[in-house]
Amino acid sequence: MGNKHYVVAIDLGSKNVTVAASSGRVDGRMVVDAVVRKPSQGVCGGAIDNIELAVASLKSAVAELEKQLNIGVYEAYFGISGEFIRCASHNDWVSVGDQSNGVSQSDIDELYARMEKVCAPNDDEIILERIPQNFMVDGSKEVANPVGSFGQSLSSTFNFILSTKTPIKRLTNAALKMGIKPLKTYINPVITPEVLLRPYEKEEGVAVVDIGADITDVTIYANNVLRYAASIPLGSDVINRDISTLSVPRQFVEQMKVEYGNASKEDVPKNEVIEFPIHKGKKSILKYNLAAIIEARVWDIADYVTEEIKHAGYEKKLPYGIVLAGGGSKLAGLAKALSEYMKMDVRVGTPEDVVDAESVKLVDGPEYDVVTGLLWRGLETGKYCYVDQRPVPPQPGVRDEDRVAPAPAAPKADEGGALKSENTAAGDDQKDDGNKPSPAKPDDRKDDRPDDKGKNGGHGGTENQHRPKGGFVDKFKRFIGNLSDKMDEMGGSGDDDVI
């Protein structure tokens, strides 16, 4: 049986690590073959602060994915976000080469090449994305497609998304320590909107607000271009900390917020009681008081988001309002509370337009938005990850030629402690109803991975009928170890490490 090709994505968050794999597309929609989500440690504010704990968290999740798919993972796409992310704009221009025939593609390529040579303004920063915002002919006429336009010069403003180098180095080193080479590290607020937004929303104007545990990402689209991206050092954990002030044990805080919390206190009865166990006996609080605490913190997050939208210059310029993403958006009443407070339309995003119908159930929840976006971007680049198909374990009573790999199991839901409410019906339903990717750089490695340039390929693409030569995996592991040692000695590398 030939090897199957996969794109593997890893989202290492402050509370959870999510690992997923996709074997390709069917009729233009992405197939998700397996998803694993487990608690994480060693990460704070989107950056690793304890590499041993972070590596242990990554190993646990990756091992489960490998078990489900019967593979070994040696390459993956990673996502990152945090307060260390920022935007900066840069203008440049070139002379039109053949003015009698107008702007040509070579003129545009020359402008792009000039932008690629721009370095980060500070030595401790790295440019991760270069996104053209517009094209101007002779500095006065803006055109969507400048090819063929007459003029003497072609200029453009590019939006650079930068990160400090340290968080990128730490994430890269953590991956290498567990034997995985990052094919590329993407900024979460850049890749998440690609699987959530509808074409008309990108065209008219919309903001994606991804609420994580301690980070909230804000991305703004208008005229079909990513105009702004930022990370706010505030997330759903600020709500949890306030709930703890009600003397709720920490192990019950998240469950209480999800099962009984509401971001709009007006929708909660004032006399409904929630009971929870304590060391001796039980304790109770009013559901209305819980909602009041949640609402206040949601308004704080909304104020920060509003400031970012104003800073980007898009106040009252987003006809399609806000699309919510991330695990924090699972909170009941959140869309309604934000809509009323910010005076904007708000909906919770779903990737159903880009994910195969059979796979949607694996990523059915906003907590999977980032890893879904990473898988999609990986497929768009056309570069699959190197994985090693492991031998199928012997099955008693089955001939060798009839053996098949076990089918991947669906991810299991987390289990929590039990809480009791005098009115359980009120807590049953907590759900709300409702750029052009950077080109992959040439790689001098010789492998047989197919190039999936976004075409409607089969489920698994072209199968590799040849097993790797003996000892290749061991050589690859030694290569990863040597690369990790060199990075430790050099203290990291420059822009080419990630871009």
GROMACS .gro file of C-alpha atoms in nm, residues 65 67 88 97 136 150 198-199 235 253 256 285-286 288 353 360-361 380 400 407 430 436 445:
model
   23
   65LEU     CA    1  -0.245   1.216   1.593
   67LYS     CA    2  -0.156   0.691   1.647
   88ALA     CA    3   0.361   4.866   0.976
   97GLY     CA    4   0.981   4.994  -1.819
  136MET     CA    5  -0.099   5.372  -0.786
  150PHE     CA    6  -0.038   5.409  -1.891
  198ARG     CA    7  -1.744   3.508   0.280
  199PRO     CA    8  -1.627   3.686  -0.037
  235GLY     CA    9  -0.888   3.704   2.647
  253VAL     CA   10  -1.472   2.797   3.671
  256MET     CA   11  -1.953   2.704   3.498
  285ILE     CA   12  -2.455   3.162   4.354
  286LEU     CA   13  -2.715   3.346   4.151
  288TYR     CA   14  -2.769   3.661   3.730
  353ASP     CA   15  -1.783   2.676   0.321
  360VAL     CA   16  -1.699   1.941   0.941
  361LYS     CA   17  -1.781   1.743   1.254
  380GLU     CA   18  -0.281   2.652  -0.077
  400ASP     CA   19  -0.060  -0.980   0.533
  407ALA     CA   20  -0.955   0.403   1.090
  430GLN     CA   21  -2.536   2.760   2.493
  436LYS     CA   22  -0.318   3.605  -0.151
  445ARG     CA   23   1.510   1.881  -0.073
   0.00000   0.00000   0.00000
